[in-house]
């Protein structure tokens, strides 16, 4: 599949290689593809590294990645996602499925972060409202990038959440990306995109847990009543 | 122990009897102790039922319950907790430990609810700010009342979160209430009271999960990286 990734930071550079390994053709993207990311090479340098491994990697602008992808994945930082998607362009995104895994974390007042959108709205819904012709599917936002692509790295059963307004788009993401490529087992469909409010609000707890546990490598499992 | 419970609704009428069984003397409270609650008897009627079982139960005003308790538990609905605590009175609460398990759920715009306080603040912190002489400990708010008093009713391992600014108050709640009386095993201390932001924000996800699972009888367990 041709997959356009908006962003070229940590999440893009962990998800991108996984999709390349799975046989996809991937373009990551950035405002400036020559600019180094914190602890990660520039998008251009990343492309060269992947090409040297014989993988089908590209680097481009947000608009180029959106035009390139049959599927588009939002890996930009959530506080700037609407801006990045606007640069990507409505016409390049039209009728496509957008996997949104971003969180609108606001670090402008230091840590712990708050959310730029919360409680009665969510980034997922705001993207859907701004780009009504895009099929937004929210998932993978409640875990760190390494867990996203390797759920089997976690001990025991644990759960992934998904929501979105378009049932076919959710099925496609669930089957093709989450199950087939990333090997997720327990996927809980929370319904329409307004469930993104809860999935994003959880990040406030997640950050606190990460600090307490001393690692971002964890996830939650729902435990039910004894039969 | 003498325990004053602010509130006489479902949570008060599930926690109260459990504490009575454990040998505590308990007063539940209400604006009007003769008023029936939805699906539950009035506070006065509850007292009579418990007395008939030979248990040491009382019913009174918020002020009477606060004055009565060596420990005070906030079981009022979160959107009205500050008002109830104000009625309870600063002098009656002074220097006491307040176990706050309320969530500031706002049903005024229907379901699913949002929160009246969120993101950059929390009910727990707002109570602490309004009543600086009270030792607020936030816990038990992320589960329904039956799970609070009977964690062993849930299948497998699952976790309880706690936070608060006073270490001794947290230890007392952890040892005396959560472990000794309610039999909790996995208790995760998230630090100072600002962790209540995440613990309360989780409710937005919790309500969505409850609707999806068709039951409020569940909890989460943190799963970590494989060794």
Coordinates of C-alpha atoms in Angstrom, one line a residue:
Chain A
X1 CA 0.0 0.0 0.0
X2 CA 1.1 3.6 -0.6
X3 CA 1.2 5.3 2.8
X4 CA 1.7 9.0 3.4
X5 CA 2.9 9.9 6.9
X6 CA 2.4 13.4 8.1
X7 CA 5.4 14.1 10.3
X8 CA 9.0 13.0 10.5
X9 CA 9.6 12.8 14.2
X10 CA 9.9 9.8 16.5
X11 CA 6.5 8.3 15.8
X12 CA 7.0 8.7 12.0
X13 CA 10.4 7.1 12.2
X14 CA 9.2 4.1 14.2
X15 CA 6.0 3.5 12.3
X16 CA 7.5 4.2 8.8
X17 CA 10.2 1.5 8.9
X18 CA 7.7 -1.1 10.3
X19 CA 5.4 -0.4 7.3
X20 CA 8.3 -0.6 4.9
X21 CA 9.3 -4.0 6.3
X22 CA 5.7 -5.1 5.8
X23 CA 6.1 -4.3 2.1
X24 CA 4.4 -0.9 2.0
X25 CA 5.7 2.1 0.1
X26 CA 6.1 5.0 2.6
X27 CA 6.6 8.8 2.4
X28 CA 7.3 10.6 5.6
X29 CA 7.0 14.4 5.5
X30 CA 8.1 17.6 7.2
X31 CA 8.0 21.4 6.8
X32 CA 11.8 21.1 6.1
X33 CA 13.0 17.6 5.1
X34 CA 16.6 18.6 5.7
X35 CA 16.1 19.6 9.3
X36 CA 17.3 17.1 12.0
X37 CA 14.8 16.1 14.6
X38 CA 15.7 15.6 18.3
X39 CA 17.5 12.3 18.5
X40 CA 16.4 11.4 14.9
X41 CA 17.8 12.2 11.5
X42 CA 16.2 14.6 9.0
X43 CA 13.4 13.1 6.8
X44 CA 15.8 13.3 3.8
X45 CA 18.6 11.5 5.8
X46 CA 16.0 8.9 6.9
X47 CA 15.0 8.3 3.3
X48 CA 18.6 7.7 2.3
X49 CA 19.1 5.2 5.2
X50 CA 16.0 3.3 4.3
X51 CA 16.9 3.3 0.5
X52 CA 20.3 1.9 1.4
X53 CA 18.5 -1.1 3.0
X54 CA 16.6 -1.6 -0.3
X55 CA 13.3 -0.2 1.1
X56 CA 10.8 1.8 -0.8
X57 CA 11.1 5.1 1.2
X58 CA 10.4 8.7 0.3
X59 CA 10.5 12.1 2.0
X60 CA 8.5 15.1 1.0
X61 CA 6.3 18.0 2.1
X62 CA 3.0 17.5 3.9
X63 CA 1.2 18.1 0.6
X64 CA 3.4 15.6 -1.2
X65 CA 2.8 12.9 1.4
X66 CA -1.0 13.5 1.4
X67 CA -1.1 13.2 -2.4
X68 CA 1.1 10.1 -2.3
X69 CA -0.8 8.0 0.2
X70 CA -3.7 5.8 -0.5
X71 CA -3.8 5.9 3.3
X72 CA -2.6 9.0 5.3
X73 CA -1.3 8.7 8.9
X74 CA -1.2 11.8 11.1
X75 CA 2.0 11.5 13.1
X76 CA 2.4 15.3 13.7
X77 CA 2.3 16.6 17.3
X78 CA -1.3 17.2 18.1
X79 CA -1.1 20.8 19.0
X80 CA 0.0 21.5 15.4
X81 CA -1.9 18.9 13.5
X82 CA -4.6 21.1 12.1
X83 CA -1.9 23.4 10.7
X84 CA 0.0 20.5 9.2
X85 CA -3.2 19.0 7.6
X86 CA -4.1 22.4 6.2
X87 CA -0.6 22.5 4.6
X88 CA -1.3 18.9 3.3
X89 CA -4.3 20.4 1.5
X90 CA -8.0 19.4 1.3
X91 CA -7.8 18.2 -2.3
X92 CA -4.8 15.9 -1.5
X93 CA -6.7 14.4 1.4
X94 CA -10.2 14.2 -0.1
X95 CA -12.0 10.9 0.4
X96 CA -9.0 9.3 1.9
X97 CA -8.8 7.5 5.2
X98 CA -6.8 9.4 7.8
X99 CA -5.4 7.4 10.7
X100 CA -5.1 10.0 13.5
X101 CA -2.8 8.9 16.3
X102 CA -1.9 12.3 17.5
X103 CA -2.6 13.8 21.0
X104 CA -3.1 17.5 21.5
X105 CA -0.5 17.8 24.3
X106 CA 0.3 21.3 25.3
X107 CA 3.8 21.6 26.8
X108 CA 3.8 25.5 26.6
X109 CA 3.4 25.7 30.4
X110 CA 6.0 23.0 31.0
X111 CA 5.3 19.5 32.3
X112 CA 3.1 17.7 33.0
X113 CA 1.3 18.8 29.8
X114 CA -2.4 19.7 29.5
X115 CA -4.4 19.3 26.3
X116 CA -5.1 22.1 23.8
X117 CA -8.5 20.5 23.1
X118 CA -10.3 18.6 25.8
X119 CA -13.5 17.6 27.6
X120 CA -16.2 18.7 25.2
X121 CA -14.2 18.3 22.0
X122 CA -11.2 16.3 20.8
X123 CA -8.5 16.6 18.2
X124 CA -10.0 13.7 16.2
X125 CA -13.4 15.5 16.0
X126 CA -11.7 18.9 15.2
X127 CA -9.9 17.3 12.3
X128 CA -13.1 15.7 11.1
X129 CA -14.9 19.0 11.3
X130 CA -12.2 20.9 9.5
X131 CA -11.8 18.2 6.8
X132 CA -15.3 16.7 6.3
X133 CA -14.3 14.8 3.2
X134 CA -11.7 12.8 5.1
X135 CA -12.5 9.5 6.9
X136 CA -10.9 10.1 10.3
X137 CA -10.1 7.0 12.3
X138 CA -8.6 7.5 15.8
X139 CA -6.5 4.8 17.3
X140 CA -3.0 4.0 18.6
X141 CA -2.9 7.4 20.5
X142 CA -2.9 5.8 24.0
X143 CA 0.5 4.1 23.7
X144 CA 4.0 4.9 22.7
X145 CA 5.3 4.3 19.2
X146 CA 7.2 1.1 20.1
X147 CA 4.1 -0.5 21.6
X148 CA 2.0 0.6 18.6
X149 CA 4.0 -1.5 16.2
X150 CA 4.9 -4.3 18.6
X151 CA 2.1 -5.1 21.0
X152 CA 3.7 -8.5 21.7
X153 CA 6.5 -6.7 23.5
X154 CA 4.0 -6.2 26.4
X155 CA 3.5 -8.9 28.9
X156 CA 0.1 -10.5 28.9
X157 CA -3.2 -9.3 27.4
X158 CA -3.8 -5.6 26.8
X159 CA -6.2 -3.6 24.7
X160 CA -6.2 -1.1 21.8
X161 CA -9.1 1.3 21.3
X162 CA -10.5 2.6 18.0
X163 CA -13.2 5.1 17.0
X164 CA -14.5 6.8 13.9
X165 CA -17.6 7.8 12.0
X166 CA -17.0 5.6 9.0
X167 CA -17.4 1.9 9.6
X168 CA -15.6 0.8 6.4
X169 CA -12.6 3.0 7.2
X170 CA -12.5 1.6 10.8
X171 CA -12.6 -2.0 9.4
X172 CA -9.8 -1.2 6.9
X173 CA -7.6 0.2 9.6
X174 CA -8.4 -2.6 12.0
X175 CA -7.8 -5.4 9.5
X176 CA -5.0 -4.1 7.3
X177 CA -2.9 -2.0 9.7
X178 CA -3.6 -3.0 13.3
X179 CA -4.1 -6.8 12.9
X180 CA -2.2 -7.7 9.8
X181 CA 0.8 -5.4 10.0
X182 CA 1.1 -4.6 13.8
X183 CA -0.4 -7.9 15.1
X184 CA -2.9 -6.4 17.6
X185 CA -5.3 -8.9 19.1
X186 CA -7.7 -7.1 21.5
X187 CA -9.2 -4.1 19.6
X188 CA -12.1 -2.4 21.3
X189 CA -14.3 -0.3 19.0
X190 CA -15.7 2.6 21.1
X191 CA -18.1 3.8 18.3
X192 CA -18.2 7.2 16.6
X193 CA -15.4 9.8 16.7
X194 CA -16.7 11.5 19.9
X195 CA -15.0 8.6 21.8
X196 CA -11.7 10.4 20.9
X197 CA -12.6 12.7 23.9
X198 CA -12.0 9.9 26.3
X199 CA -9.1 8.4 24.3
X200 CA -7.2 11.7 24.3
X201 CA -8.2 12.7 27.9
X202 CA -6.5 9.4 29.0
X203 CA -3.2 11.0 28.0
X204 CA -3.3 13.2 31.1
X205 CA -3.3 10.0 33.2
X206 CA -0.8 8.3 30.8
X207 CA 1.9 11.0 31.3
X208 CA 1.5 10.7 35.1
X209 CA 1.8 6.9 34.9
X210 CA 4.8 7.1 32.6
X211 CA 6.6 9.3 35.2
X212 CA 5.6 6.9 38.0
X213 CA 6.5 3.7 36.2
X214 CA 9.7 5.2 34.7
X215 CA 8.9 3.9 31.3
X216 CA 6.6 4.7 28.4
X217 CA 6.5 1.0 27.5
X218 CA 3.1 0.0 29.0
X219 CA -0.5 -0.3 28.2
X220 CA -3.8 -1.1 29.9
X221 CA -6.0 -4.1 30.0
X222 CA -9.7 -4.1 30.8
X223 CA -10.5 -6.6 33.5
X224 CA -14.2 -7.6 34.0
X225 CA -16.4 -9.2 36.6
X226 CA -15.7 -12.8 37.6
X227 CA -18.2 -15.1 36.0
Chain B
X1 CA -13.4 4.3 63.4
X2 CA -16.0 7.1 63.3
X3 CA -16.6 7.8 59.6
X4 CA -18.7 10.6 58.2
X5 CA -20.0 10.2 54.7
X6 CA -21.0 13.2 52.7
X7 CA -23.9 12.0 50.5
X8 CA -26.6 9.4 50.8
X9 CA -26.9 8.2 47.2
X10 CA -25.8 4.9 45.7
X11 CA -22.1 5.3 46.5
X12 CA -22.8 6.2 50.2
X13 CA -25.3 3.3 50.5
X14 CA -22.8 0.8 49.1
X15 CA -19.7 2.0 51.0
X16 CA -21.5 2.8 54.2
X17 CA -22.8 -0.8 54.9
X18 CA -19.3 -2.2 54.0
X19 CA -17.7 0.0 56.7
X20 CA -20.4 -0.9 59.2
X21 CA -19.7 -4.6 58.6
X22 CA -16.0 -3.9 59.2
X23 CA -16.9 -2.6 62.6
X24 CA -16.9 1.2 61.9
X25 CA -19.5 3.7 63.1
X26 CA -20.9 5.5 60.1
X27 CA -23.0 8.5 59.5
X28 CA -24.4 9.2 56.0
X29 CA -25.7 12.6 55.2
X30 CA -28.0 14.6 52.9
X31 CA -29.6 18.0 52.5
X32 CA -32.8 16.2 53.5
X33 CA -32.5 12.9 55.2
X34 CA -36.1 12.0 54.7
X35 CA -35.9 12.3 50.9
X36 CA -35.8 9.1 48.8
X37 CA -32.9 8.6 46.4
X38 CA -33.4 7.1 43.0
X39 CA -33.5 3.3 43.6
X40 CA -32.3 3.9 47.2
X41 CA -34.1 4.7 50.4
X42 CA -33.8 8.0 52.2
X43 CA -30.9 8.4 54.6
X44 CA -33.2 8.2 57.5
X45 CA -34.8 4.9 56.2
X46 CA -31.3 3.5 55.5
X47 CA -30.3 4.3 59.1
X48 CA -33.4 2.4 60.4
X49 CA -32.6 -0.6 58.2
X50 CA -29.0 -0.8 59.4
X51 CA -30.0 -0.3 63.0
X52 CA -32.4 -3.2 62.6
X53 CA -29.4 -5.4 61.6
X54 CA -27.7 -4.3 64.8
X55 CA -25.2 -2.0 63.0
X56 CA -24.0 1.4 64.3
X57 CA -25.5 3.6 61.7
X58 CA -26.5 7.3 61.7
X59 CA -28.0 9.8 59.3
X60 CA -27.6 13.6 59.5
X61 CA -26.8 16.8 57.8
X62 CA -23.5 17.4 55.9
X63 CA -22.3 19.4 58.9
X64 CA -23.3 16.7 61.4
X65 CA -21.5 14.0 59.3
X66 CA -18.4 16.2 59.0
X67 CA -18.3 16.9 62.8
X68 CA -19.0 13.2 63.5
X69 CA -16.2 11.6 61.4
X70 CA -12.6 11.1 62.4
X71 CA -12.4 10.4 58.7
X72 CA -14.7 12.1 56.1
X73 CA -15.6 10.5 52.8
X74 CA -16.9 12.7 49.9
X75 CA -19.6 10.6 48.2
X76 CA -21.6 13.5 46.8
X77 CA -21.9 14.0 43.1
X78 CA -18.8 15.9 42.0
X79 CA -20.6 18.8 40.3
X80 CA -22.0 19.7 43.7
X81 CA -19.2 18.6 46.0
X82 CA -17.8 22.1 46.8
X83 CA -21.4 23.2 47.8
X84 CA -21.9 20.2 50.0
X85 CA -18.5 20.6 51.6
X86 CA -19.2 24.3 52.2
X87 CA -22.4 23.2 54.0
X88 CA -20.3 20.7 56.0
X89 CA -18.3 23.6 57.3
X90 CA -14.6 24.4 57.5
X91 CA -14.5 24.1 61.2
X92 CA -16.1 20.6 61.2
X93 CA -13.6 19.5 58.5
X94 CA -10.4 21.2 59.9
X95 CA -7.3 19.0 60.0
X96 CA -9.3 15.9 59.0
X97 CA -8.5 13.5 56.2
X98 CA -11.0 13.7 53.4
X99 CA -11.2 10.7 51.1
X100 CA -12.5 12.2 47.8
X101 CA -13.9 9.7 45.4
X102 CA -16.2 12.0 43.5
X103 CA -16.0 12.9 39.8
X104 CA -17.2 16.3 38.5
X105 CA -19.4 14.7 35.8
X106 CA -21.7 17.2 34.0
X107 CA -24.9 15.7 32.8
X108 CA -26.5 19.1 32.1
X109 CA -26.1 18.6 28.4
X110 CA -27.2 14.9 28.5
X111 CA -25.0 11.9 28.0
X112 CA -22.2 11.2 27.5
X113 CA -21.3 13.6 30.3
X114 CA -18.4 16.0 30.2
X115 CA -16.5 17.3 33.3
X116 CA -17.3 20.6 35.1
X117 CA -13.6 20.9 36.0
X118 CA -10.9 19.4 33.7
X119 CA -7.6 19.5 32.0
X120 CA -5.7 22.1 33.9
X121 CA -7.5 21.6 37.2
X122 CA -9.5 18.9 39.0
X123 CA -12.1 18.5 41.6
X124 CA -9.6 17.1 44.1
X125 CA -7.4 20.1 43.7
X126 CA -10.3 22.5 43.8
X127 CA -11.5 21.0 47.1
X128 CA -7.9 21.2 48.5
X129 CA -7.7 24.9 47.5
X130 CA -11.1 25.7 49.0
X131 CA -10.4 23.8 52.2
X132 CA -6.6 24.2 52.8
X133 CA -6.8 22.8 56.4
X134 CA -8.2 19.5 55.1
X135 CA -6.0 16.6 54.0
X136 CA -7.5 15.6 50.6
X137 CA -6.8 12.1 49.3
X138 CA -8.1 11.2 45.9
X139 CA -8.8 7.5 45.2
X140 CA -11.5 5.0 44.3
X141 CA -13.0 7.5 41.7
X142 CA -12.1 5.4 38.6
X143 CA -14.4 2.4 39.4
X144 CA -18.0 1.9 40.4
X145 CA -19.1 1.5 44.0
X146 CA -19.4 -2.3 44.0
X147 CA -15.8 -2.6 42.7
X148 CA -14.5 -0.1 45.3
X149 CA -15.5 -2.3 48.2
X150 CA -15.0 -5.7 46.5
X151 CA -12.0 -5.6 44.1
X152 CA -11.9 -9.5 44.3
X153 CA -15.1 -9.5 42.3
X154 CA -13.0 -8.6 39.3
X155 CA -11.2 -11.3 37.4
X156 CA -7.4 -11.2 37.6
X157 CA -5.0 -8.4 38.5
X158 CA -6.2 -4.8 38.4
X159 CA -5.1 -1.5 39.8
X160 CA -6.2 1.3 42.0
X161 CA -4.7 4.8 41.9
X162 CA -4.2 7.2 44.7
X163 CA -2.9 10.7 45.1
X164 CA -2.7 13.5 47.6
X165 CA -0.4 16.1 49.1
X166 CA -0.1 14.6 52.6
X167 CA 1.9 11.4 52.8
X168 CA 0.6 10.4 56.2
X169 CA -3.0 10.9 55.0
X170 CA -2.3 8.7 52.0
X171 CA -0.7 6.0 54.1
X172 CA -3.7 6.0 56.5
X173 CA -6.2 5.7 53.6
X174 CA -4.1 3.0 51.9
X175 CA -3.6 0.9 55.0
X176 CA -6.8 1.3 56.9
X177 CA -9.4 1.7 54.2
X178 CA -8.2 0.3 50.9
X179 CA -6.1 -2.6 52.1
X180 CA -7.6 -3.6 55.5
X181 CA -11.3 -3.0 54.9
X182 CA -11.7 -3.2 51.1
X183 CA -8.9 -5.7 50.4
X184 CA -7.2 -3.9 47.5
X185 CA -3.8 -5.3 46.5
X186 CA -2.4 -3.2 43.6
X187 CA -2.4 0.4 44.7
X188 CA -0.4 2.8 42.6
X189 CA 0.6 6.1 44.3
X190 CA 0.6 8.8 41.5
X191 CA 2.1 11.5 43.8
X192 CA 0.6 14.8 44.7
X193 CA -3.0 15.9 44.2
X194 CA -2.4 17.3 40.7
X195 CA -2.6 13.6 39.6
X196 CA -6.3 13.9 40.1
X197 CA -6.5 15.7 36.7
X198 CA -5.6 12.4 35.0
X199 CA -7.7 10.2 37.4
X200 CA -10.8 12.3 36.8
X201 CA -10.2 12.8 33.0
X202 CA -10.2 9.0 32.7
X203 CA -13.9 9.1 33.5
X204 CA -14.6 10.4 30.0
X205 CA -13.1 7.2 28.7
X206 CA -14.7 5.1 31.6
X207 CA -18.3 6.2 30.6
X208 CA -17.6 5.3 27.0
X209 CA -16.2 1.9 28.0
X210 CA -19.2 1.3 30.3
X211 CA -21.6 1.9 27.4
X212 CA -19.5 -0.4 25.1
X213 CA -19.1 -3.2 27.7
X214 CA -22.7 -3.0 28.9
X215 CA -21.5 -3.0 32.5
X216 CA -19.9 -0.7 35.1
X217 CA -18.2 -3.7 36.7
X218 CA -14.7 -3.5 35.3
X219 CA -11.4 -1.9 36.0
X220 CA -8.0 -1.5 34.3
X221 CA -4.7 -3.2 34.8
X222 CA -1.3 -1.8 33.7
X223 CA 0.6 -4.2 31.7
X224 CA 4.4 -3.6 31.2
X225 CA 7.2 -4.6 28.9
X226 CA 8.2 -8.2 28.8
X227 CA 11.4 -8.8 30.8

